[in-house]
Amino acid sequence: DGVWDIALEPNPATSLLNIEVLGKANQTVHIEMYSIEGKLVMTKKITTDNNKVTLDLTPLSSGIYMLKCYAGASYFVKKVVKK
């Protein structure tokens, strides 16, 4: 699968969170955002033709969320703070 990561900016975020996929080619990256209680609150896909996506966090309450990113068999989780 190769080495890859994502960049989150800004984090903490107030309304918009920009996500950029780094080092992942020829695969769609799936993004799932979960509340700290484990409830799925948002899903997005990032395709390889456009390795960036912006999430609108305005409907979410302030707090800590977990962002799960996966492509194929590899995945990782990052913490997002909504102000």
Short mmCIF file of C-alpha atoms in Angstrom, two decimals:
data_model
loop_
_atom_site.label_atom_id
_atom_site.label_comp_id
_atom_site.label_asym_id
_atom_site.label_seq_id
_atom_site.Cartn_x
_atom_site.Cartn_y
_atom_site.Cartn_z
CA ASP A 1 0.00 0.00 0.00
CA GLY A 2 2.89 2.41 0.60
CA VAL A 3 3.42 5.06 3.22
CA TRP A 4 0.78 7.76 3.47
CA ASP A 5 -0.63 10.32 5.84
CA ILE A 6 -3.12 13.16 5.95
CA ALA A 7 -2.68 16.81 6.86
CA LEU A 8 -5.44 18.50 8.89
CA GLU A 9 -5.67 22.28 8.90
CA PRO A 10 -6.64 24.08 11.05
CA ASN A 11 -6.82 21.84 14.09
CA PRO A 12 -8.50 22.96 16.38
CA ALA A 13 -11.11 24.12 13.85
CA THR A 14 -14.15 26.35 14.28
CA SER A 15 -16.17 25.77 11.09
CA LEU A 16 -14.11 24.29 8.24
CA LEU A 17 -11.47 21.55 8.35
CA ASN A 18 -9.21 21.08 5.32
CA ILE A 19 -7.91 17.56 4.75
CA GLU A 20 -5.11 16.73 2.33
CA VAL A 21 -3.93 13.21 1.52
CA LEU A 22 -0.14 12.90 1.37
CA GLY A 23 1.62 10.09 -0.48
CA LYS A 24 -1.39 7.97 -1.52
CA ALA A 25 -1.76 7.41 -5.24
CA ASN A 26 -4.36 5.55 -7.30
CA GLN A 27 -6.78 4.85 -4.45
CA THR A 28 -9.81 6.50 -2.96
CA VAL A 29 -9.37 7.47 0.68
CA HIS A 30 -12.47 7.12 2.86
CA ILE A 31 -12.92 9.45 5.81
CA GLU A 32 -15.22 8.83 8.76
CA MET A 33 -15.61 11.23 11.67
CA TYR A 34 -16.80 9.88 15.02
CA SER A 35 -17.84 11.66 18.19
CA ILE A 36 -15.84 10.83 21.30
CA GLU A 37 -18.76 8.51 22.25
CA GLY A 38 -18.16 6.50 19.05
CA LYS A 39 -21.14 7.77 17.02
CA LEU A 40 -20.51 8.21 13.28
CA VAL A 41 -21.23 11.89 12.51
CA MET A 42 -19.77 12.38 9.00
CA THR A 43 -18.34 10.48 6.02
CA LYS A 44 -16.43 11.70 2.95
CA LYS A 45 -14.36 10.27 0.12
CA ILE A 46 -11.19 11.76 -1.34
CA THR A 47 -10.41 10.64 -4.87
CA THR A 48 -6.92 10.58 -6.32
CA ASP A 49 -7.71 13.25 -8.93
CA ASN A 50 -8.36 15.66 -6.07
CA ASN A 51 -6.39 14.76 -2.96
CA LYS A 52 -8.08 17.45 -0.84
CA VAL A 53 -11.48 17.85 0.80
CA THR A 54 -13.02 20.41 3.15
CA LEU A 55 -15.36 19.27 5.92
CA ASP A 56 -18.01 21.66 7.22
CA LEU A 57 -17.95 21.27 11.00
CA THR A 58 -20.57 23.94 11.77
CA PRO A 59 -23.38 21.40 12.49
CA LEU A 60 -21.19 19.64 15.08
CA SER A 61 -21.00 20.56 18.76
CA SER A 62 -17.70 21.75 20.21
CA GLY A 63 -15.56 18.88 21.42
CA ILE A 64 -13.14 16.14 20.41
CA TYR A 65 -13.77 13.92 17.38
CA MET A 66 -11.85 11.00 15.92
CA LEU A 67 -11.16 11.04 12.18
CA LYS A 68 -10.67 7.55 10.71
CA CYS A 69 -9.03 7.49 7.28
CA TYR A 70 -8.67 4.32 5.28
CA ALA A 71 -7.62 3.17 1.82
CA GLY A 72 -7.53 -0.51 1.01
CA ALA A 73 -6.33 -2.43 4.05
CA SER A 74 -4.46 0.44 5.69
CA TYR A 75 -6.00 3.03 7.98
CA PHE A 76 -5.24 5.35 10.85
CA VAL A 77 -7.09 7.62 13.25
CA LYS A 78 -6.42 11.28 14.05
CA LYS A 79 -7.91 13.52 16.71
CA VAL A 80 -9.83 16.64 15.61
CA VAL A 81 -10.86 19.39 18.01
CA LYS A 82 -13.95 21.47 17.16
CA LYS A 83 -13.99 24.83 18.97
#
